[in-house]
Coordinates of C-alpha atoms (C1' of nucleotides) in Angstrom, one line a residue:
Chain A
M1 CA 104.3 122.4 95.5
S2 CA 106.3 119.4 96.7
K3 CA 105.6 117.4 93.6
E4 CA 106.2 119.7 90.7
I5 CA 106.5 118.2 87.3
T6 CA 109.1 119.2 84.8
S7 CA 107.5 120.8 81.8
R8 CA 107.6 119.1 78.4
E9 CA 109.2 122.2 76.9
K10 CA 112.0 122.2 79.4
D11 CA 113.0 118.6 79.4
Y12 CA 110.7 116.0 77.6
S13 CA 112.6 113.0 79.1
Q14 CA 112.4 114.4 82.6
W15 CA 108.7 115.2 82.1
Y16 CA 108.1 111.6 81.2
N17 CA 110.0 110.3 84.2
D18 CA 108.2 112.7 86.6
L19 CA 104.8 111.5 85.4
I20 CA 105.6 107.9 86.0
L21 CA 107.2 108.4 89.4
K22 CA 105.0 111.2 90.8
G23 CA 101.9 109.8 89.2
G24 CA 102.6 106.6 91.2
L25 CA 102.8 104.2 88.2
A26 CA 106.2 102.8 88.9
D27 CA 109.4 103.2 90.9
Y28 CA 113.1 102.5 90.3
S29 CA 114.4 99.3 91.9
A30 CA 117.7 98.0 93.2
V31 CA 118.0 95.9 90.1
R32 CA 119.7 97.4 87.1
G33 CA 117.2 98.2 84.4
C34 CA 114.2 96.7 86.3
M35 CA 111.4 98.7 87.7
V36 CA 108.8 98.2 90.4
I37 CA 105.3 98.6 89.0
K38 CA 103.3 100.2 91.8
P39 CA 99.7 99.4 92.7
Y40 CA 98.3 102.3 90.7
G41 CA 100.4 101.4 87.6
F42 CA 99.5 97.7 88.0
A43 CA 95.8 98.5 88.3
L44 CA 96.2 100.2 84.9
W45 CA 98.0 97.2 83.5
E46 CA 95.3 94.8 84.9
N47 CA 92.6 96.8 83.2
M48 CA 94.5 96.6 79.9
R49 CA 95.2 92.9 80.4
D50 CA 91.6 92.1 81.2
V51 CA 90.3 93.8 78.1
L52 CA 92.9 92.2 75.8
D53 CA 92.4 88.8 77.4
K54 CA 88.7 88.9 76.6
M55 CA 89.5 89.9 73.1
F56 CA 91.8 87.0 72.7
K57 CA 89.3 84.6 74.1
D58 CA 86.6 86.1 71.9
T59 CA 88.8 85.3 68.9
G60 CA 89.1 81.6 69.9
H61 CA 92.4 81.7 71.9
V62 CA 93.1 80.0 75.2
N63 CA 95.7 80.8 77.9
A64 CA 98.6 78.5 79.0
Y65 CA 101.9 79.0 80.7
F66 CA 105.4 77.9 79.6
P67 CA 108.7 77.9 81.5
L68 CA 110.8 81.0 82.2
F69 CA 114.0 79.1 81.2
V70 CA 114.9 77.8 77.8
P71 CA 117.8 75.2 77.5
K72 CA 120.4 76.7 75.3
S73 CA 120.2 73.9 72.8
L74 CA 116.5 74.6 72.2
F75 CA 117.1 78.4 72.1
E76 CA 119.6 78.1 69.2
A77 CA 117.4 75.7 67.1
E78 CA 115.9 78.5 65.0
E79 CA 119.0 80.2 63.8
K80 CA 117.8 83.6 62.9
N81 CA 115.7 84.0 66.0
A82 CA 118.6 82.9 68.3
E83 CA 121.0 85.2 66.5
G84 CA 118.6 88.2 66.8
F85 CA 118.3 87.8 70.6
A86 CA 121.7 86.4 71.5
K87 CA 123.2 89.8 72.4
E88 CA 120.6 90.6 75.0
C89 CA 120.1 87.3 76.9
A90 CA 120.5 86.6 80.6
I91 CA 121.9 83.1 81.2
V92 CA 121.7 80.8 84.2
T93 CA 124.9 78.9 84.6
H94 CA 124.8 77.7 88.2
Y95 CA 122.2 76.5 90.6
R96 CA 123.7 76.9 94.1
L97 CA 125.5 79.4 96.3
K98 CA 127.7 78.6 99.3
N99 CA 129.4 80.5 102.1
D100 CA 132.4 82.3 101.0
P101 CA 135.4 81.0 103.0
S102 CA 137.3 84.2 102.5
A103 CA 134.6 86.7 103.5
K104 CA 132.5 86.0 106.5
G105 CA 128.8 86.4 106.1
K106 CA 129.1 86.5 102.3
L107 CA 128.0 84.1 99.7
M108 CA 129.7 82.9 96.5
V109 CA 128.7 80.9 93.5
D110 CA 129.5 77.3 94.1
P111 CA 131.8 76.3 91.3
E112 CA 130.7 72.7 91.8
A113 CA 127.1 73.6 91.0
K114 CA 127.7 74.4 87.4
L115 CA 124.9 73.4 85.0
E116 CA 125.6 70.8 82.3
E117 CA 123.6 73.0 80.0
E118 CA 123.0 76.7 80.4
L119 CA 119.5 78.0 80.7
V120 CA 118.5 81.1 78.8
V121 CA 116.0 83.3 80.6
R122 CA 113.4 83.8 77.9
P123 CA 113.6 87.0 75.8
T124 CA 110.6 85.5 73.9
S125 CA 109.1 82.0 74.1
E126 CA 109.0 80.7 70.5
A127 CA 111.7 78.1 71.3
I128 CA 110.2 76.5 74.4
I129 CA 106.7 76.7 72.9
W130 CA 107.5 75.1 69.6
N131 CA 109.5 72.4 71.3
T132 CA 106.3 71.7 73.2
Y133 CA 104.0 71.9 70.2
K134 CA 106.0 69.2 68.5
G135 CA 104.4 66.7 71.0
W136 CA 100.9 68.2 70.7
I137 CA 100.5 68.2 66.9
Q138 CA 100.2 65.1 64.8
S139 CA 97.1 65.6 62.6
Y140 CA 95.2 68.4 60.9
R141 CA 92.6 67.7 63.6
D142 CA 94.9 69.1 66.2
L143 CA 95.0 72.4 64.3
P144 CA 94.7 75.3 64.6
L145 CA 96.4 75.6 67.9
L146 CA 95.6 79.0 69.3
I147 CA 97.4 79.7 72.6
N148 CA 98.4 82.9 74.4
Q149 CA 100.4 83.3 77.5
W150 CA 100.7 86.2 80.0
A151 CA 104.3 86.3 81.1
N152 CA 107.5 88.2 81.9
V153 CA 110.5 88.2 79.7
V154 CA 114.0 89.5 80.0
R155 CA 116.0 91.4 77.5
W156 CA 119.3 92.8 78.7
E157 CA 119.1 96.2 77.2
M158 CA 122.0 98.6 77.4
R159 CA 119.9 101.6 78.1
T160 CA 116.6 101.3 79.8
R161 CA 113.7 103.7 80.3
L162 CA 110.7 103.2 82.6
F163 CA 108.0 101.2 80.8
L164 CA 109.4 102.0 77.3
R165 CA 112.4 99.7 77.6
T166 CA 113.1 97.8 80.8
A167 CA 115.3 94.7 81.2
E168 CA 112.4 92.7 82.5
F169 CA 108.9 93.5 81.3
L170 CA 105.4 92.0 81.3
W171 CA 103.6 91.1 78.1
Q172 CA 101.4 88.6 76.4
E173 CA 102.6 86.5 73.6
G174 CA 100.3 84.5 71.3
H175 CA 101.7 81.5 69.5
T176 CA 99.5 79.8 67.0
A177 CA 99.9 76.8 64.6
H178 CA 97.9 76.3 61.4
A179 CA 97.4 73.8 58.6
T180 CA 97.8 76.3 55.8
K181 CA 99.8 79.4 55.0
E182 CA 96.6 81.3 54.1
E183 CA 95.1 80.6 57.5
A184 CA 98.2 81.7 59.3
I185 CA 98.3 85.0 57.4
I186 CA 94.7 85.6 58.2
E187 CA 95.5 84.9 61.9
T188 CA 98.4 87.3 61.8
E189 CA 96.3 90.1 60.3
K190 CA 93.3 89.3 62.6
M191 CA 95.5 89.8 65.7
L192 CA 96.9 93.0 64.3
D193 CA 93.3 94.2 64.0
V194 CA 92.7 93.2 67.6
Y195 CA 95.7 95.3 68.8
A196 CA 94.6 98.3 66.7
D197 CA 91.1 98.0 68.0
F198 CA 92.3 97.9 71.6
V199 CA 94.9 100.7 71.3
E200 CA 92.5 103.0 69.5
N201 CA 89.2 102.3 71.2
W202 CA 90.4 101.6 74.8
M203 CA 93.7 103.6 75.0
A204 CA 92.4 106.4 72.8
L205 CA 95.6 106.2 70.8
P206 CA 95.4 106.3 67.0
V207 CA 97.7 103.9 65.2
I208 CA 98.9 103.2 61.7
K209 CA 98.8 99.5 60.6
G210 CA 101.6 98.3 58.4
I211 CA 104.3 95.8 57.7
K212 CA 107.9 96.1 58.6
T213 CA 110.7 96.2 56.1
P214 CA 113.1 93.1 56.1
N215 CA 115.6 95.2 58.2
E216 CA 113.1 95.8 61.0
R217 CA 111.4 92.3 60.8
F218 CA 111.3 90.0 63.9
A219 CA 114.1 87.6 63.9
G220 CA 112.7 84.3 62.5
A221 CA 109.6 85.9 60.9
E222 CA 108.6 85.9 57.2
E223 CA 106.6 89.0 57.7
T224 CA 106.1 91.4 60.7
Y225 CA 103.0 93.4 60.9
C226 CA 102.9 96.3 63.4
I227 CA 100.9 99.2 64.7
E228 CA 102.7 102.5 65.1
A229 CA 101.7 105.4 67.3
L230 CA 103.0 109.0 67.5
M231 CA 104.1 110.6 70.8
Q232 CA 103.8 114.3 71.7
D233 CA 107.5 115.0 70.9
G234 CA 107.0 113.8 67.3
K235 CA 108.7 110.4 67.8
A236 CA 107.0 107.2 66.8
L237 CA 106.4 104.2 69.1
Q238 CA 105.9 100.6 68.0
A239 CA 102.9 99.7 70.0
G240 CA 102.4 96.1 69.0
T241 CA 103.6 93.4 66.5
S242 CA 102.1 90.4 64.9
H243 CA 104.4 88.0 63.0
F244 CA 103.7 85.5 60.3
L245 CA 106.4 83.0 61.0
G246 CA 106.0 80.8 57.9
Q247 CA 107.3 77.3 58.5
N248 CA 110.5 78.4 60.1
F249 CA 109.8 77.3 63.6
A250 CA 108.0 74.1 62.5
K251 CA 111.1 73.2 60.5
A252 CA 113.5 74.1 63.3
F253 CA 111.5 72.1 65.9
D254 CA 110.3 69.4 63.4
V255 CA 106.6 70.0 63.9
K256 CA 104.7 68.1 61.2
F257 CA 101.1 67.1 60.7
S258 CA 99.1 64.7 58.5
D259 CA 96.6 66.4 56.3
K260 CA 93.3 64.9 55.2
N261 CA 95.1 63.0 52.4
N262 CA 97.6 61.6 54.9
K263 CA 100.3 63.8 53.5
L264 CA 102.9 65.1 55.9
D265 CA 103.7 68.8 56.1
F266 CA 105.2 71.3 58.4
V267 CA 102.7 73.6 60.2
W268 CA 102.4 77.3 59.6
A269 CA 102.9 79.7 62.6
T270 CA 102.2 83.1 64.0
S271 CA 103.2 85.0 67.1
W272 CA 102.1 88.3 68.4
G273 CA 102.6 90.4 71.4
V274 CA 102.1 93.7 73.3
S275 CA 103.8 94.7 76.5
T276 CA 103.8 97.1 79.4
R277 CA 105.5 99.4 76.9
L278 CA 102.0 100.3 75.9
I279 CA 101.7 102.2 79.3
G280 CA 104.7 104.3 78.3
G281 CA 103.0 105.1 75.0
L282 CA 99.8 106.0 76.8
V283 CA 101.6 108.3 79.2
M284 CA 103.6 110.1 76.4
A285 CA 100.7 110.5 74.1
H286 CA 98.1 112.0 76.3
S287 CA 99.5 113.6 79.4
D288 CA 100.2 117.3 80.0
D289 CA 102.4 119.4 82.3
D290 CA 100.0 118.9 85.2
G291 CA 100.3 115.2 85.1
L292 CA 98.9 112.0 83.6
I293 CA 95.7 112.0 81.6
L294 CA 94.2 108.5 81.5
P295 CA 91.5 107.4 79.1
P296 CA 88.3 106.6 81.1
K297 CA 87.9 103.1 79.7
I298 CA 91.1 101.8 81.4
A299 CA 91.7 104.3 84.2
P300 CA 92.0 102.6 87.6
V301 CA 89.8 105.3 89.0
Q302 CA 87.3 106.9 86.6
V303 CA 85.6 109.3 89.0
V304 CA 87.0 110.7 92.2
I305 CA 84.7 112.6 94.7
V306 CA 86.1 115.2 96.9
P307 CA 84.0 116.5 99.8
I308 CA 84.4 120.1 101.0
F309 CA 83.1 120.8 104.5
K310 CA 83.6 123.1 107.5
S311 CA 82.1 120.9 110.2
I312 CA 81.3 117.3 110.9
E313 CA 77.6 118.2 110.5
E314 CA 78.2 119.4 107.0
K315 CA 80.3 116.3 106.3
A316 CA 77.5 114.0 107.5
L317 CA 75.1 115.7 105.0
I318 CA 77.6 115.4 102.2
D319 CA 78.3 111.7 103.1
E320 CA 74.6 110.9 102.7
K321 CA 74.5 112.4 99.2
V322 CA 77.8 110.9 98.2
N323 CA 77.1 107.4 99.4
A324 CA 73.9 107.3 97.4
L325 CA 75.8 108.6 94.4
V326 CA 78.7 106.1 94.8
H327 CA 76.1 103.3 95.0
Q328 CA 74.5 104.5 91.8
L329 CA 77.8 104.8 89.9
K330 CA 79.0 101.5 91.0
A331 CA 75.7 99.9 89.9
N332 CA 76.6 101.3 86.5
N333 CA 80.1 99.7 86.7
I334 CA 81.9 103.0 87.1
R335 CA 85.1 102.9 89.1
V336 CA 84.6 105.5 91.7
K337 CA 86.6 106.6 94.7
Y338 CA 85.2 108.8 97.5
D339 CA 88.3 110.5 99.0
D340 CA 87.0 111.8 102.4
N341 CA 90.4 111.6 104.0
D342 CA 90.6 114.6 106.3
N343 CA 94.4 114.8 106.3
A344 CA 94.5 116.6 102.9
R345 CA 92.6 119.7 102.0
P346 CA 90.5 119.9 98.8
G347 CA 93.1 121.9 96.9
W348 CA 95.7 119.4 97.6
K349 CA 93.5 116.6 96.4
F350 CA 92.6 118.4 93.2
A351 CA 96.3 118.7 92.3
E352 CA 96.9 115.1 93.3
Y353 CA 94.2 113.6 91.2
E354 CA 95.1 115.7 88.3
M355 CA 98.6 114.3 88.6
K356 CA 97.3 110.8 88.6
G357 CA 95.1 111.5 85.6
V358 CA 91.7 110.6 87.0
P359 CA 89.3 111.5 84.1
V360 CA 86.5 113.1 86.1
R361 CA 86.5 114.8 89.5
I362 CA 83.4 115.7 91.5
A363 CA 83.6 118.3 94.2
I364 CA 80.7 118.6 96.6
G365 CA 80.3 121.1 99.5
A366 CA 77.6 122.9 101.5
R367 CA 77.1 125.4 98.7
D368 CA 76.4 122.7 96.2
L369 CA 74.0 120.8 98.6
A370 CA 72.0 124.0 99.0
N371 CA 71.6 124.2 95.2
H372 CA 71.2 120.5 94.7
V373 CA 74.3 120.4 92.4
V374 CA 77.9 119.2 92.3
E375 CA 81.0 120.7 90.6
I376 CA 82.3 118.4 87.9
A377 CA 85.8 118.8 86.5
R378 CA 87.2 117.1 83.4
R379 CA 90.9 116.1 83.5
D380 CA 91.3 116.3 79.7
T381 CA 90.1 119.8 79.1
K382 CA 90.3 121.1 82.7
E383 CA 86.7 122.4 82.3
K384 CA 84.5 122.8 85.4
Q385 CA 80.8 123.1 85.7
S386 CA 77.9 122.7 88.1
V387 CA 75.6 119.8 87.4
S388 CA 72.3 118.9 89.0
L389 CA 72.3 115.8 91.3
D390 CA 69.3 114.6 89.4
G391 CA 70.3 112.1 86.7
L392 CA 73.9 112.6 87.6
D393 CA 74.8 109.0 87.0
I394 CA 73.7 109.2 83.4
Y395 CA 75.5 112.5 83.1
I396 CA 78.8 110.9 84.3
Q397 CA 78.3 107.9 82.1
N398 CA 78.0 110.2 79.1
L399 CA 80.9 112.4 80.2
L400 CA 83.3 109.5 80.5
E401 CA 82.4 108.5 77.0
T402 CA 82.9 112.1 75.8
V403 CA 86.3 112.3 77.5
Q404 CA 87.3 109.0 75.9
Q405 CA 86.3 110.2 72.5
N406 CA 87.9 113.6 73.0
M407 CA 91.2 112.1 74.0
F408 CA 91.2 110.0 70.8
N409 CA 90.2 112.9 68.6
K410 CA 92.9 115.1 70.1
A411 CA 95.6 112.5 69.7
K412 CA 94.4 111.8 66.1
A413 CA 94.4 115.5 65.2
Y414 CA 98.0 115.7 66.4
R415 CA 99.0 112.6 64.6
D416 CA 97.3 113.7 61.3
E417 CA 98.9 117.1 61.5
H418 CA 102.2 115.4 61.9
C419 CA 102.0 113.1 58.8
T420 CA 103.8 115.0 56.1
N421 CA 104.8 114.1 52.5
A422 CA 108.4 114.8 51.6
D423 CA 109.6 114.8 48.0
T424 CA 113.1 116.1 48.3
W425 CA 116.0 115.1 50.5
E426 CA 116.2 118.7 51.9
D427 CA 112.5 118.7 52.8
F428 CA 112.9 115.3 54.4
V429 CA 115.8 116.3 56.7
Q430 CA 114.2 119.7 57.5
L431 CA 110.8 118.1 58.4
L432 CA 112.5 115.5 60.7
D433 CA 114.4 118.3 62.5
T434 CA 111.6 120.9 62.8
K435 CA 108.1 119.5 62.4
T436 CA 108.9 115.9 63.4
G437 CA 106.3 113.2 63.2
F438 CA 105.7 110.7 60.4
I439 CA 107.1 111.5 57.0
N440 CA 105.7 109.9 53.9
A441 CA 108.4 109.5 51.3
H442 CA 109.4 107.3 48.4
W443 CA 112.1 104.7 49.0
D444 CA 113.9 102.5 46.4
G445 CA 113.1 99.4 48.4
T446 CA 116.7 98.4 49.2
P447 CA 118.0 97.6 52.7
E448 CA 121.1 99.6 51.9
T449 CA 119.2 102.8 51.3
E450 CA 117.1 102.3 54.4
E451 CA 120.3 101.8 56.4
K452 CA 122.0 104.9 54.9
I453 CA 118.9 107.1 55.7
K454 CA 119.0 105.8 59.3
E455 CA 122.7 106.6 59.5
L456 CA 122.2 110.1 58.1
T457 CA 119.1 111.1 60.0
K458 CA 118.3 108.5 62.7
A459 CA 115.0 108.1 61.0
T460 CA 113.8 104.5 60.3
I461 CA 111.0 103.1 58.2
R462 CA 108.3 102.6 60.7
C463 CA 106.2 100.6 58.3
I464 CA 104.8 100.2 54.9
P465 CA 101.1 101.0 55.6
L466 CA 98.6 98.4 54.8
H467 CA 96.5 99.1 51.7
N468 CA 99.1 101.7 50.8
K469 CA 98.3 103.9 47.8
Q470 CA 100.5 103.0 44.8
E471 CA 102.1 105.9 43.0
E472 CA 105.1 106.5 40.9
G473 CA 107.9 108.4 42.4
T474 CA 111.6 108.6 43.0
C475 CA 113.5 107.6 46.2
I476 CA 114.1 110.4 48.6
L477 CA 117.8 109.6 48.9
T478 CA 118.9 107.8 45.7
G479 CA 116.4 109.1 43.1
K480 CA 115.8 105.6 41.9
P481 CA 112.2 104.7 40.9
S482 CA 109.7 103.8 43.6
K483 CA 106.1 102.6 43.5
Q484 CA 104.9 103.8 46.9
R485 CA 105.6 106.0 49.8
V486 CA 106.6 104.5 53.1
L487 CA 106.4 105.9 56.6
F488 CA 109.5 107.3 58.1
A489 CA 110.1 108.6 61.7
R490 CA 112.5 108.9 64.5
A491 CA 111.3 106.3 67.0
Y492 CA 111.6 105.1 70.6
Chain B
rC1 C1' 129.4 99.6 76.3
rG2 C1' 131.6 105.2 75.4
rG3 C1' 130.8 110.4 77.3
rG4 C1' 128.6 113.7 81.0
rA5 C1' 125.9 114.4 85.8
rG6 C1' 124.5 112.3 90.3
rG7 C1' 123.7 109.0 95.1
rU8 C1' 123.5 112.9 102.4
rA9 C1' 116.3 112.4 106.7
rG10 C1' 110.3 109.5 103.4
rU11 C1' 111.2 113.4 99.2
rU12 C1' 114.0 117.6 96.9
rC13 C1' 118.6 119.4 98.0
rA14 C1' 122.8 122.4 100.8
rG15 C1' 127.4 121.0 103.2
rC16 C1' 132.6 118.4 100.1
rC17 C1' 137.0 122.7 96.9
rC18 C1' 139.8 124.1 102.3
rG19 C1' 138.9 116.9 107.0
rG20 C1' 137.0 118.6 113.3
rU21 C1' 129.3 118.1 117.1
rA22 C1' 124.8 116.1 110.3
rG23 C1' 121.7 120.8 108.0
rA24 C1' 117.3 123.3 105.3
rA25 C1' 112.7 123.0 103.0
rU26 C1' 108.9 119.7 102.5
rA27 C1' 106.8 115.2 104.3
rC28 C1' 105.7 112.5 109.0
rC29 C1' 103.8 112.4 114.5
rU30 C1' 100.9 115.3 118.7
rG31 C1' 97.7 119.4 119.9
rG32 C1' 94.9 123.5 118.2
rU33 C1' 92.8 126.7 114.3
rU34 C1' 91.3 125.5 109.3
rU35 C1' 89.0 123.3 104.6
rG36 C1' 85.6 125.9 97.1
rG37 C1' 93.0 125.1 93.8
rG38 C1' 98.9 122.0 96.8
rA39 C1' 96.6 125.9 104.8
rC40 C1' 98.6 128.1 109.5
rC41 C1' 100.6 128.2 114.6
rA42 C1' 103.2 125.5 118.5
rG43 C1' 105.8 121.2 119.9
rG44 C1' 108.2 116.5 118.4
rG45 C1' 110.5 112.2 116.1
rG46 C1' 113.5 110.7 112.1
rG47 C1' 120.4 109.8 109.2
rU48 C1' 125.2 102.9 109.0
rC49 C1' 126.1 110.5 104.4
rG50 C1' 125.0 104.2 98.2
rC51 C1' 128.4 100.0 99.5
rA52 C1' 133.5 98.1 100.5
rG53 C1' 138.5 99.2 101.4
rG54 C1' 142.5 102.9 102.3
rU55 C1' 145.0 107.6 104.2
rU56 C1' 144.4 110.2 109.0
rC57 C1' 144.4 111.4 116.0
rG58 C1' 139.8 112.3 113.3
rA59 C1' 136.4 111.2 106.8
rA60 C1' 129.9 113.0 104.3
rU61 C1' 134.5 115.8 102.9
rC62 C1' 140.8 113.2 100.5
rC63 C1' 142.3 108.3 97.6
rU64 C1' 140.9 103.4 95.3
rG65 C1' 137.3 99.9 94.0
rU66 C1' 132.3 98.7 93.3
rC67 C1' 126.9 99.0 92.8
rC68 C1' 122.7 102.0 91.4
rU69 C1' 120.1 106.1 88.9
rC70 C1' 119.5 110.1 85.2
rC71 C1' 120.9 112.6 80.4
rC72 C1' 123.5 112.1 75.4
rG73 C1' 125.4 108.4 72.1
rA74 C1' 126.0 103.2 70.3
rC75 C1' 122.6 98.9 70.7
rC76 C1' 117.3 97.8 70.5
rA77 C1' 113.8 91.3 67.5

RNA sequence: CGGGAGGUAGUUCAGCCCGGUAGAAUACCUGGUUUGGGACCAGGGGGUCGCAGGUUCGAAUCCUGUCCUCCCGACCA
């Protein structure tokens, strides 16, 4: 057992790190807070990206690419946005190195190569994009402008964690411009639905849709919509956000258009994004002490086939069956890998692919050939059974769908069990410490109370759920009147 | 950024207190036997001890600085 994984019970954080590192998703790098995404992890991201990209295009968006650098003067144009990100920006101040005269073989920053104006490495791209949109929008005929970009951004976080919070991360950011407020709000909500659809139906992760409180709102937004997921340790994870930006950026960057009546007005904006953080959520929500468990729809390898043989003659017979099967599965668009590497024995491969979270494993040996069957093992339940070679491709197809559905159901059952109402402060604190998860409680609606609760319990308001049930009640902390419950949790 | 732990073979770690030939397991290479849940035997290769200074006849070991990682906290649109 050279690759043992720390159990969740023993050390949840270490368990998470073990899964990422030993599952081959990512590695630490020589750069503080930055990780290397390894081929297996990147294949997972590519699958996620491809699905999302299609969803964006199906809803009328197109891709473009904007610069990594933002001149400081542009960055500071939208005041609240700039202020919100100021503390975590990387800044380029020089453009040249030179030989260090006092240390042979070393380089130093050339003081003569100081930039006139510093460049901010984008922590988000609103500034550079809205500066560009100014030149693209004159008339209502130019609207709506529906653009997405796939990019990297940098946020100089104090404390980083693989995938969940890295100094540099990959994401997509949509930036749209509209003629009316109503249209922009519809867009904001539409993209939230796209995210929820993707995370639930492709990542098998149930989410709660809602809006953020003013405290938790995106810097520069009028309203921030979000989807919140629950991890196995009872902590919440913000899985995606969609912002209604009002006319804030249009005003900051002077983006006006003429409407049908030749009346000038500022455009209405949205922005929305999900990042490689989703991979962290995927890992934390589904995996177990034996390794990753990946949902079939986005798993880099959906089916792995392991041959078991005692001689090259046996191997040849197995190859013949497997090659036909691989051909069949590929024809059905199933991502299949035949691992006939003779360096590793079957038992080793079983453990390895369990660690990597491959949803379905097929083992085939002489015994199976004689009976015209294969052994099929599911990663999610660890169940094994013999299945006839006849119609196996259909069986696999169905099994992948079953696994996908089962993973979602399991995560949803856990999430639902961990949504609890609290009506007294004692219950609230007790639930946070023992049961954990989402807690539905009344709140008096003030930022001060929210802040106080965070201070006392480390729990934040994750969101005010959409279409929230209205009911009379009293605030969990202050006892003041409240009209609805909001969703509290400790969060990543 | 504060507190704690750590960095020695590809990996996990011992050695450090008390300075004196760089170690184990595993992985890797070769050959053979194996193969239905992380195989076994024999042989072999692999290290600027994170980096930079200092003390010393001599530093993985002592001292100073620095970089990186993990855990807890603060921060986190």
